[in-house]
Coordinates of C-alpha atoms in Angstrom, one line a residue:
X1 CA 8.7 15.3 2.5
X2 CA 6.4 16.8 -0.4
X3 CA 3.0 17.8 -0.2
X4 CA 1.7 15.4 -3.0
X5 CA 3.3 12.1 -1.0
X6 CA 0.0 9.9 -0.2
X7 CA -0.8 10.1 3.5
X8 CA -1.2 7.1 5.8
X9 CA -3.0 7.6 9.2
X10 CA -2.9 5.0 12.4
X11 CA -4.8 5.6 15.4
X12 CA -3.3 2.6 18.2
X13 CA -6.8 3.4 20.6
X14 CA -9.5 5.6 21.1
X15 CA -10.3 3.2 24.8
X16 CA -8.2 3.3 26.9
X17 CA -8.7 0.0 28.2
X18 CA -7.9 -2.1 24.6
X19 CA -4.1 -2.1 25.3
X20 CA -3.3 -4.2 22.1
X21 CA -3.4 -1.0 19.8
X22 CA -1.0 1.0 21.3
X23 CA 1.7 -2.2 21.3
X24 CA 0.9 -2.9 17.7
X25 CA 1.8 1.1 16.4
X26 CA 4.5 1.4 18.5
X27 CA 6.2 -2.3 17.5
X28 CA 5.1 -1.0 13.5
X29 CA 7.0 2.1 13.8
X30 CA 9.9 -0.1 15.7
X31 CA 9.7 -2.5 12.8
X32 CA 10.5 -0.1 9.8
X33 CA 12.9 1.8 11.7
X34 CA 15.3 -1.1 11.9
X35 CA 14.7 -2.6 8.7
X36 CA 15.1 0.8 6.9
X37 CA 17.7 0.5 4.5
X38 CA 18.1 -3.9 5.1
X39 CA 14.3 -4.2 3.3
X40 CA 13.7 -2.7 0.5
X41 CA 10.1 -2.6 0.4
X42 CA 10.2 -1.6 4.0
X43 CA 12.8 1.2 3.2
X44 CA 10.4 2.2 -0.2
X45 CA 7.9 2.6 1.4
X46 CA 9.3 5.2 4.1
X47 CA 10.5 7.3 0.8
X48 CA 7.3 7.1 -0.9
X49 CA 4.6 7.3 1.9
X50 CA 3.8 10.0 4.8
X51 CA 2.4 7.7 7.8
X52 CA 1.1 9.4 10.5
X53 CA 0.8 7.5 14.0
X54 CA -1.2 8.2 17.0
X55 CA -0.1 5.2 19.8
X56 CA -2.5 6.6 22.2
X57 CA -4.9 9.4 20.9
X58 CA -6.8 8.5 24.4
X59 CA -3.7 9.0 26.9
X60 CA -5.6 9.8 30.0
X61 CA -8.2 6.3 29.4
X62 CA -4.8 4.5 28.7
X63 CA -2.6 5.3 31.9
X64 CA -5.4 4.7 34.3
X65 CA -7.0 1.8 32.2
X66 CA -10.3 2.5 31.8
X67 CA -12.1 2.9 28.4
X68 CA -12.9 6.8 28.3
X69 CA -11.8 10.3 29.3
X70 CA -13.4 12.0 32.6
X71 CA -13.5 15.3 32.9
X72 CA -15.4 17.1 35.6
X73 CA -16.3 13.5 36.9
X74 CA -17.8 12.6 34.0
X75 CA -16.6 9.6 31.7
X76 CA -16.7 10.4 27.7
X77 CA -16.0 8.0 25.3
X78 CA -14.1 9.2 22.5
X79 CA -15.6 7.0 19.9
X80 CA -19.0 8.6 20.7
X81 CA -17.4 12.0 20.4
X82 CA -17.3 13.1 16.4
X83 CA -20.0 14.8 14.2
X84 CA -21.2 12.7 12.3
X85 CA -24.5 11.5 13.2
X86 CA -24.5 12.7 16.3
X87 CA -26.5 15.3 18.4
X88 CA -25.7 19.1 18.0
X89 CA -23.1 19.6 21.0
X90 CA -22.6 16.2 21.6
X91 CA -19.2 16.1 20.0
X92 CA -15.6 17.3 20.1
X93 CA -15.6 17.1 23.8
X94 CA -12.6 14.8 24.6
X95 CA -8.7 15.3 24.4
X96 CA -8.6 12.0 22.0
X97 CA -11.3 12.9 19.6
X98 CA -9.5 16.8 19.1
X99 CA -6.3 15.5 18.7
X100 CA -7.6 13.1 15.6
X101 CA -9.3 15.9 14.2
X102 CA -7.2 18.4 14.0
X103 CA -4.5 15.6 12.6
X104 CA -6.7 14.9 10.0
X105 CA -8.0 18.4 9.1
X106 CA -4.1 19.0 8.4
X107 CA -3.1 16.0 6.5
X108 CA -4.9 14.0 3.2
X109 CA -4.8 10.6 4.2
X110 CA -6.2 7.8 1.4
X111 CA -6.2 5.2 4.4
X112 CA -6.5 4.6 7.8
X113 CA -6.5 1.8 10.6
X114 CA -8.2 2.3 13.9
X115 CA -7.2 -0.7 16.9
X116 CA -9.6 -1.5 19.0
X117 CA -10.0 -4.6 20.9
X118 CA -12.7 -6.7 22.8
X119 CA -13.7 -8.9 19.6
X120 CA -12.0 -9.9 16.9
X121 CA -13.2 -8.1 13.2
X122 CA -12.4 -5.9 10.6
X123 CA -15.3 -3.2 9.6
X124 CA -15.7 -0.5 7.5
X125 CA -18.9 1.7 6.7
X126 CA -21.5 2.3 7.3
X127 CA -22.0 2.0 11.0
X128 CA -24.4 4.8 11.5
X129 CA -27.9 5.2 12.8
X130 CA -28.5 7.1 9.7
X131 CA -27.1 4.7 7.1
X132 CA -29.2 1.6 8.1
X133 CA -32.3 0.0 6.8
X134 CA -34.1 -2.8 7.8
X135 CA -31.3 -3.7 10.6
X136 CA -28.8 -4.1 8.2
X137 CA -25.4 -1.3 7.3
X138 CA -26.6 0.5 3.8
X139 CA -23.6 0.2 1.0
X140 CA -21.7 3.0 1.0
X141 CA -20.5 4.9 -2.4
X142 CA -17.3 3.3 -2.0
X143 CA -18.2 -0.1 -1.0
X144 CA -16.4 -2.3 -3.4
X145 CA -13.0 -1.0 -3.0
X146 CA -13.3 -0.9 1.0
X147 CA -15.0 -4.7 1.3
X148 CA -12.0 -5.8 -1.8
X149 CA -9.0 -3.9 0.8
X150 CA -10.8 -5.4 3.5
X151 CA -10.7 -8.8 2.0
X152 CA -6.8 -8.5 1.5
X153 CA -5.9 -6.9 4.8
X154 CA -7.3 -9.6 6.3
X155 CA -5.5 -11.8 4.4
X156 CA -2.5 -10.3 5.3
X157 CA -3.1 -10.5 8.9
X158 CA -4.0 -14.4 8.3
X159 CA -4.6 -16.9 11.2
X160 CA -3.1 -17.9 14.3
X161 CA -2.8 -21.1 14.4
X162 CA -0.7 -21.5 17.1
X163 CA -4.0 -20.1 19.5
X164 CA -6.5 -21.5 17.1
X165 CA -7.5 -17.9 15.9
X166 CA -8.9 -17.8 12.3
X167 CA -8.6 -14.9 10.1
X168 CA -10.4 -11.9 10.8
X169 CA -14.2 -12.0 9.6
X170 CA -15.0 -9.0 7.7
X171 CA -17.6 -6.2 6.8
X172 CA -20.0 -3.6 7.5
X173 CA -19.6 -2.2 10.9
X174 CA -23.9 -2.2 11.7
X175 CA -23.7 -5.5 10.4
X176 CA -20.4 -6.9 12.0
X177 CA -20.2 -4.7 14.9
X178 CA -23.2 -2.2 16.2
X179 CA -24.0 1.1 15.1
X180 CA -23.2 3.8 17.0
X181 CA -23.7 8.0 16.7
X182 CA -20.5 10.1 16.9
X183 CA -18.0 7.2 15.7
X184 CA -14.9 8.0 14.4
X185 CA -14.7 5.5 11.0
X186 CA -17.8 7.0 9.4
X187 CA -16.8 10.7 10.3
X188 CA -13.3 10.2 8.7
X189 CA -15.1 8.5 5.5
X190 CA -17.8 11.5 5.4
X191 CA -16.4 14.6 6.9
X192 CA -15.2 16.0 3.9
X193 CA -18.4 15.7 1.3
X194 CA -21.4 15.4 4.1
X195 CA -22.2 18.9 4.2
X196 CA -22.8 18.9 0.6
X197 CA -24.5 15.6 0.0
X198 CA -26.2 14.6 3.2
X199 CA -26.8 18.6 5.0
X200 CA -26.5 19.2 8.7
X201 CA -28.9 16.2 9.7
X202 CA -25.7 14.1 9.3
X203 CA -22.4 16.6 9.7
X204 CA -23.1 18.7 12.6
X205 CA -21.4 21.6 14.0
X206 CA -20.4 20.7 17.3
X207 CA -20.6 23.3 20.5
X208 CA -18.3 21.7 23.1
X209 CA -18.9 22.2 26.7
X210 CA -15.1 21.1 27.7
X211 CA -11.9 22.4 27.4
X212 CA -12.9 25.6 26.5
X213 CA -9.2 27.4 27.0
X214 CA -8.7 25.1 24.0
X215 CA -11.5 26.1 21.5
X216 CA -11.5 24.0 18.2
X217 CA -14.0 27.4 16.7
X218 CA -11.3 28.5 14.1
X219 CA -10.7 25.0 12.8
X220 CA -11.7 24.6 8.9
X221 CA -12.0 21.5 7.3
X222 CA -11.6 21.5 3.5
X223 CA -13.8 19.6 1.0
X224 CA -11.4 17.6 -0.2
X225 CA -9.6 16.7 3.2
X226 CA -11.5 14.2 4.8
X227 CA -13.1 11.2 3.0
X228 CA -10.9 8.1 3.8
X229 CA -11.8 4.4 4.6
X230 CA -10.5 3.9 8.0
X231 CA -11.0 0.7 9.3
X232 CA -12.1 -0.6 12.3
X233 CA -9.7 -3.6 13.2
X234 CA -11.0 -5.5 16.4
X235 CA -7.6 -7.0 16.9
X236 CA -8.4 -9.7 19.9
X237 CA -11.4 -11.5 22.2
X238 CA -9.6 -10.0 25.0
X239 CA -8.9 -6.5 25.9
X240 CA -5.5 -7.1 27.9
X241 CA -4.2 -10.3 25.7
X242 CA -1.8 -12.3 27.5
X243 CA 1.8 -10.8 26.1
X244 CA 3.2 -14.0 25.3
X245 CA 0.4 -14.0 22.4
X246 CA 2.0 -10.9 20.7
X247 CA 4.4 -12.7 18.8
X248 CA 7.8 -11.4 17.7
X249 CA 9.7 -10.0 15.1
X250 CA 10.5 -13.8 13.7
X251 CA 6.1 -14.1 13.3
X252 CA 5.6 -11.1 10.5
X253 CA 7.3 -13.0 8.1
X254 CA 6.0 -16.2 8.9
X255 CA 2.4 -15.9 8.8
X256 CA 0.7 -18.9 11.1
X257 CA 3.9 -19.9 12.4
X258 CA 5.0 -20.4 15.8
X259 CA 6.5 -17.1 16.6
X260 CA 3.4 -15.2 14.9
X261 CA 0.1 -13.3 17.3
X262 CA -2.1 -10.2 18.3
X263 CA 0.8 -8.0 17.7
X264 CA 3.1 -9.6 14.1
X265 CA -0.1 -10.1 12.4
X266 CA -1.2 -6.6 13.3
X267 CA 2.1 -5.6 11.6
X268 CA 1.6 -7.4 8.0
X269 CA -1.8 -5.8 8.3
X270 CA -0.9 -2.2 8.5
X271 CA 2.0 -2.5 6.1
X272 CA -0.3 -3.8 3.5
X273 CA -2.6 -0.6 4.4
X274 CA 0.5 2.0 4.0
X275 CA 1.6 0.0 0.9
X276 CA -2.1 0.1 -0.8
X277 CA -2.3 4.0 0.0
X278 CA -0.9 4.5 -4.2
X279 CA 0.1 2.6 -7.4
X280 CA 3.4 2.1 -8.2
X281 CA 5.9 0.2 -10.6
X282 CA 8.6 -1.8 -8.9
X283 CA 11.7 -4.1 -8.8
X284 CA 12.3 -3.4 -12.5
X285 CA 15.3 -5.0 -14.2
X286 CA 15.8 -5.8 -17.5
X287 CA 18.5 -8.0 -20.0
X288 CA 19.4 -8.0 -23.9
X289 CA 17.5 -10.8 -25.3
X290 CA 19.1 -12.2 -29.0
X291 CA 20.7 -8.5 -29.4
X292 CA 18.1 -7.2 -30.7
X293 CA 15.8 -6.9 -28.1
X294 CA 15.3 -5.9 -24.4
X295 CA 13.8 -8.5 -21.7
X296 CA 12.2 -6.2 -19.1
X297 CA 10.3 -7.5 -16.1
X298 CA 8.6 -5.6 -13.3
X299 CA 6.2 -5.7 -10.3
X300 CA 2.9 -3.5 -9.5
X301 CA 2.7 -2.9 -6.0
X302 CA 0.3 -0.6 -3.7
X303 CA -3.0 -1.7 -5.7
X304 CA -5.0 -5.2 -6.0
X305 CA -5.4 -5.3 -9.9
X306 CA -3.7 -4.5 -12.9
X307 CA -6.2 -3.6 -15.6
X308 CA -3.0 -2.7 -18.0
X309 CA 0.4 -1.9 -17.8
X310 CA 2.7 -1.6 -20.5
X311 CA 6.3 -0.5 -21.6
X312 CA 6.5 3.2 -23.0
X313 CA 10.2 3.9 -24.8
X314 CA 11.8 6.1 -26.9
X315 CA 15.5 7.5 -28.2
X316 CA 17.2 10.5 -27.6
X317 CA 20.3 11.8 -29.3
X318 CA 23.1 12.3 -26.9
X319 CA 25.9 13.7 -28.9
X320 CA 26.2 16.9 -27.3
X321 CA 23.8 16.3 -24.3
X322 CA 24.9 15.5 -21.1
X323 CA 23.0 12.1 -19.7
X324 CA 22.0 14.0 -16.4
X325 CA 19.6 16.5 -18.6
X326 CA 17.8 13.3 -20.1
X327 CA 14.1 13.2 -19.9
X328 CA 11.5 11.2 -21.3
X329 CA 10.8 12.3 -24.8
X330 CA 7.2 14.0 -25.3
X331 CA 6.9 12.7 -29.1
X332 CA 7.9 9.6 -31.0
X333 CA 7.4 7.3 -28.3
X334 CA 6.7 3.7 -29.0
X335 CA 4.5 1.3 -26.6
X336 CA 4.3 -2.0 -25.7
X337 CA 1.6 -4.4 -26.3
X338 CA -0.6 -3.8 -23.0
X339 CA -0.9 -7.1 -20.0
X340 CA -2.5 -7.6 -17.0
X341 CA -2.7 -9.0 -13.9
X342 CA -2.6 -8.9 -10.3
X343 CA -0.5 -6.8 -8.1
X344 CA 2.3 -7.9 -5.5
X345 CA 0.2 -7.8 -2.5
X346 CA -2.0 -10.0 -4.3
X347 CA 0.7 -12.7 -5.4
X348 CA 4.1 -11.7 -4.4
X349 CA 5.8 -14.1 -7.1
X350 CA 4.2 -12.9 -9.7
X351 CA 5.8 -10.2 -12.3
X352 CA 5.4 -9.3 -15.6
X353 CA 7.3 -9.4 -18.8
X354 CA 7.7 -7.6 -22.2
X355 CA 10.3 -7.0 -24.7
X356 CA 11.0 -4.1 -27.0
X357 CA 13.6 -3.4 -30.0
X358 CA 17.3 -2.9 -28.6
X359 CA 19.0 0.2 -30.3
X360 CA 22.7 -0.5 -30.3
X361 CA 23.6 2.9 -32.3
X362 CA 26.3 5.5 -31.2
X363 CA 25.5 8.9 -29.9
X364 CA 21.9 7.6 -29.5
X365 CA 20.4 6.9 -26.1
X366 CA 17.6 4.5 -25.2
X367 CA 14.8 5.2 -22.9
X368 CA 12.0 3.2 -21.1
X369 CA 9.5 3.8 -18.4
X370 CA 6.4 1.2 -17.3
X371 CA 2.7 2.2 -16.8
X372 CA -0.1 0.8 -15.5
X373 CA -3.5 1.2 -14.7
X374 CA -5.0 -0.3 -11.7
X375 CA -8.4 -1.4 -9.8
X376 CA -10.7 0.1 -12.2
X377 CA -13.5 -2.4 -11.4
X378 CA -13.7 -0.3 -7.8
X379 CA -15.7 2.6 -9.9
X380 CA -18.9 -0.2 -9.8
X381 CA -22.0 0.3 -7.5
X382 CA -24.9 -1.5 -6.7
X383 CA -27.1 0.5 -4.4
X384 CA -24.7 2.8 -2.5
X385 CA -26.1 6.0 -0.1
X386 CA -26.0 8.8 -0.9
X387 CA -26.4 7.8 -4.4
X388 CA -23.4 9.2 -6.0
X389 CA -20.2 8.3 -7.5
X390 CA -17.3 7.3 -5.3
X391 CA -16.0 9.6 -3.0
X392 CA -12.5 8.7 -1.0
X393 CA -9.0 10.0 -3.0
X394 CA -8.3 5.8 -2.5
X395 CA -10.7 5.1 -5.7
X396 CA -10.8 8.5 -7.2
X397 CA -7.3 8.9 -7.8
X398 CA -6.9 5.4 -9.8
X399 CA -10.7 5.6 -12.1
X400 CA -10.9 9.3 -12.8
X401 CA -8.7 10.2 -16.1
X402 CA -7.9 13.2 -13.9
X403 CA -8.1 14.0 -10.1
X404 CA -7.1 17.1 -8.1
X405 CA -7.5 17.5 -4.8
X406 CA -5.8 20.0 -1.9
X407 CA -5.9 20.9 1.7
X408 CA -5.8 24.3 3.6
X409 CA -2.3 23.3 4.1
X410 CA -0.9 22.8 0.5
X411 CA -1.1 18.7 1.2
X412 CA -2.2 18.3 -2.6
X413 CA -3.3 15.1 -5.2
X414 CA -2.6 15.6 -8.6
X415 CA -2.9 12.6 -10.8
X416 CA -4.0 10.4 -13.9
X417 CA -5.2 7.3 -13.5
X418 CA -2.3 6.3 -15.2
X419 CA 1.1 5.6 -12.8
X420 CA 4.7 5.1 -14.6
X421 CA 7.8 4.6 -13.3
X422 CA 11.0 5.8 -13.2
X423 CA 12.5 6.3 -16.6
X424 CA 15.3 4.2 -17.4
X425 CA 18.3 4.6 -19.9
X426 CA 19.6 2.2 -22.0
X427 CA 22.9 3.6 -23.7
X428 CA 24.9 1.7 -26.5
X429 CA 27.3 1.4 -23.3
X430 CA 25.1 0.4 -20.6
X431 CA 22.9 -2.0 -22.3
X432 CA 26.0 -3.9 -23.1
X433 CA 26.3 -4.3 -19.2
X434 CA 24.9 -7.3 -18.2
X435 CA 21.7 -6.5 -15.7
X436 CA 20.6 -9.8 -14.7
X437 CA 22.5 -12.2 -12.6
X438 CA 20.8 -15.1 -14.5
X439 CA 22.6 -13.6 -17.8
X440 CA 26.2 -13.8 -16.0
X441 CA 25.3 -17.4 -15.0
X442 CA 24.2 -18.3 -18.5
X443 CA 27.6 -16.7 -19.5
X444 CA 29.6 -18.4 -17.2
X445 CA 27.9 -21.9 -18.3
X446 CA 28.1 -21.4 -21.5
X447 CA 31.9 -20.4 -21.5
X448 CA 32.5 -23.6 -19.1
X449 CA 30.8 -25.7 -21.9
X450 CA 32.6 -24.4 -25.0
X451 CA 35.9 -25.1 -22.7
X452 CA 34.7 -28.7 -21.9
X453 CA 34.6 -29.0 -25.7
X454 CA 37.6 -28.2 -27.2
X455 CA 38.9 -29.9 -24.0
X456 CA 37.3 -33.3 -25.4
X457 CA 38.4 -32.5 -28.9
X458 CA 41.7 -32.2 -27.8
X459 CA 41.5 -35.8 -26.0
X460 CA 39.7 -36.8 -29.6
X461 CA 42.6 -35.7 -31.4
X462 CA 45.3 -36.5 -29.3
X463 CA 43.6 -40.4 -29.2
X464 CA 43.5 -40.0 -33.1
X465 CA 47.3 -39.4 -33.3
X466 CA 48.4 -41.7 -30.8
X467 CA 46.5 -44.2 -32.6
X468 CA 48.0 -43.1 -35.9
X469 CA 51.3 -43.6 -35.0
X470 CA 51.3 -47.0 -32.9
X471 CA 49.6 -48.4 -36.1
X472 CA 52.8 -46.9 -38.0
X473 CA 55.0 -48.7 -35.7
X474 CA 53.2 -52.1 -35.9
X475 CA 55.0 -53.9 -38.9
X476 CA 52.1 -54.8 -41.9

């Protein structure tokens, strides 16, 4: 693990009594367990991403069924219980709400999914009291990018046709949901500028009346920790959903099949969330194209759209210099005319293509690396409140030439908007491997056709002389 690894966070219930949650995190971690090393985006994105689960942040509500925590004979909802827009004390009194703070205070996650269940939706913020006007959710500073995600992940999750469920409707929790004071999605969006911005009316410091042998006093939230879209997902109608509608393994590859539900669908969603949580450049091959040049192709994953992307490459002189010691070279590099596109959430077939000079020359060395720049277009606002720029590390990190953030725990975010990929080498002895299978089928074709020539010439030939001589033998 590294500090700088983007964080994923998963809460499976904050009510007890909405048991889908729970099953979906647990199947999700099941899932990428077993296909760890067998699926390779599966298997990238356990190297490249830090995703934290809660299955039941609400144990107590869980076990006995019921939607809150009682304490003292009182019932407290945890999704009532954080300060943001709530009433000075009112907060930080339940086990579940605790535990999800104190997670979140020591991590720097870019995305989240809360389960809930009783309807079937996915909303985002606002959903505050103090973020509506005239009965409708105000747009938040970070509205594009969270309705555009929103619009994908529920795309991801699709339809079940099989129980004539459509695809999730989407949007602003006031709007789509209620409002409520205390709820956890607009906290973990706010939590970490609030103070600043907005002053104790909204981000209140909470005096808890429960628990007190476990006081949450000496806990310090950082600027920079907390300020993540986490989505509400109202995964189904019904709180305790038949289990023969979870689907199975078999459904989260086949979106709308037979074998898909509540729980496979779930699945492609929260993969698509961990996925999204940072750019990258994958499934990069490459071929010699005429001998002169190098065919490269590759894929942009954890975004929605590729504004550019190009090939960088350069040389190095390897004479005395071992290949292990090889890094990109800082000067003379050479670029690639720049494309764009869309990303492989977005189209999974899709990949693009360049081609730069091939350097076939001893003792010389040939390197390449891809970069691209994504989702710019999520820096636009209409009329967001506050009125500022956007806030989350999820849109920072990708339209901000440069963005650093950090957490009281060295969990840090140090980027450019611009994200390459591995550097690859080309040697006068590699590049002379062939990299593509297409290329060794091309080879083997085109060997099998020059020896179905000179197989018919020798036929032509051999006709030719037989001819020949039987016309020699027949008498003029």
């Amino acid at each position: 693990l590294t500090p700088s690894r983007p964080q994923v966070f998963f809460s499976g219930e904050l009510h007890g009594d909405e048991v889908l949650g729970p099953n979906i995190v647990l199947y999700l971690i099941q899932y990428m367990v077993k296909n760890y090393q067998k699926d390779n985006w599966i298997t990238y994105l356990i190297k490249n991403r830090l995703t934290v689960l809660i299955p039941a942040a609400n144990s107590q509500g869980f076990y006995y069924e019921r939607r809150g925590e009682i304490y003292n004979g009182m019932i407290l909802d945890p999704n009532r219980d954080f300060p943001y827009d709530n009433t000075q004390g009112n907060c930080m009194n339940t086990l579940a709400a605790r535990t999800i703070l104190l997670t979140m205070a020591s991590h720097m996650f870019i995305l989240g999914v809360n389960f809930h269940g009783g309807m079937e939706a996915i909303g985002y913020v606002w959903g505050s009291y103090n973020h509506k006007d005239f009965n409708k959710a105000e747009e938040s500073p970070d509205d594009l990018a969270i309705h555009q995600l929103a619009m994908l992940l529920r795309e991801e999750a699709g339809a079940l046709s099989k129980y004539a469920i459509p695809k999730y409707p989407i949007g602003r929790m006031t709007d789509l949901v209620y409002e409520v004071s205390g709820g956890i999605e607009d906290w973990a969006y706010a939590a970490g500028w609030a103070h600043d911005l907005e002053g104790n009316s909204s981000l209140i410091e909470c005096k808890s009346y429960t628990y007190r042998e476990f006081s949450m006093d000496d806990v310090k939230i950082s600027n920079d920790t907390i300020r993540l879209p986490l989505y509400l997902v109202e995964t189904a109608k019904q709180k305790h959903p038949a289990e023969d509608t979870f689907g199975s393994t078999e459904g989260i590859k086949e979106k709308g099949g037979i074998y898909d539900g509540h729980v496979s669908r779930n699945i492609r969603l929260s993969l698509a969330t961990i996925d999204l949580a940072c750019p990258y450049i994958n499934e990069v091959s490459y071929e010699i194209f005429n001998r002169t040049h190098l065919a490269i192709q590759w894929k942009v994953g954890g975004s929605l759209y590729v504004n550019e992307t190009w090939i960088e490459w350069g040389s190095i002189h390897t004479k005395n210099s071992p290949k292990k010691q090889i890094t990109f070279p800082s000067s003379t590099i050479e670029k690639s005319a720049t494309l764009a596109g869309v990303s492989f959430l977005m189209d999974r077939e899709f990949a693009f293509r360049s081609y730069i000079p091939y350097e076939n020359i001893a003792n010389v060395t040939q390197v390449f690396r891809i970069a691209a720049i994504t989702d710019l277009q999520w820096a636009q606002q209409n009329d967001p409140r506050p009125k500022t720029k956007p806030l989350t590390h999820l849109v920072r990190m990708r339209t901000e030439n440069q963005y650093t953030a950090h957490t009281n725990n060295s969990a840090v975010i140090n980027t450019q908007n611009i994200y390459y990929s591995f550097t690859y080498i080309v040697s006068n002895i590699t590049a002379k491997k062939i990299e593509n299978p297409h290329i060794v089928y091309g080879i083997l074709l085109g060997s099998a056709f020059i020896a179905m020539l000179i197989l018919i010439g020798f036929f032509i030939c051999t006709f030719l002389i037989k001819r020949k001589y039987l016309r020699d033998l027949v008498p003029n």
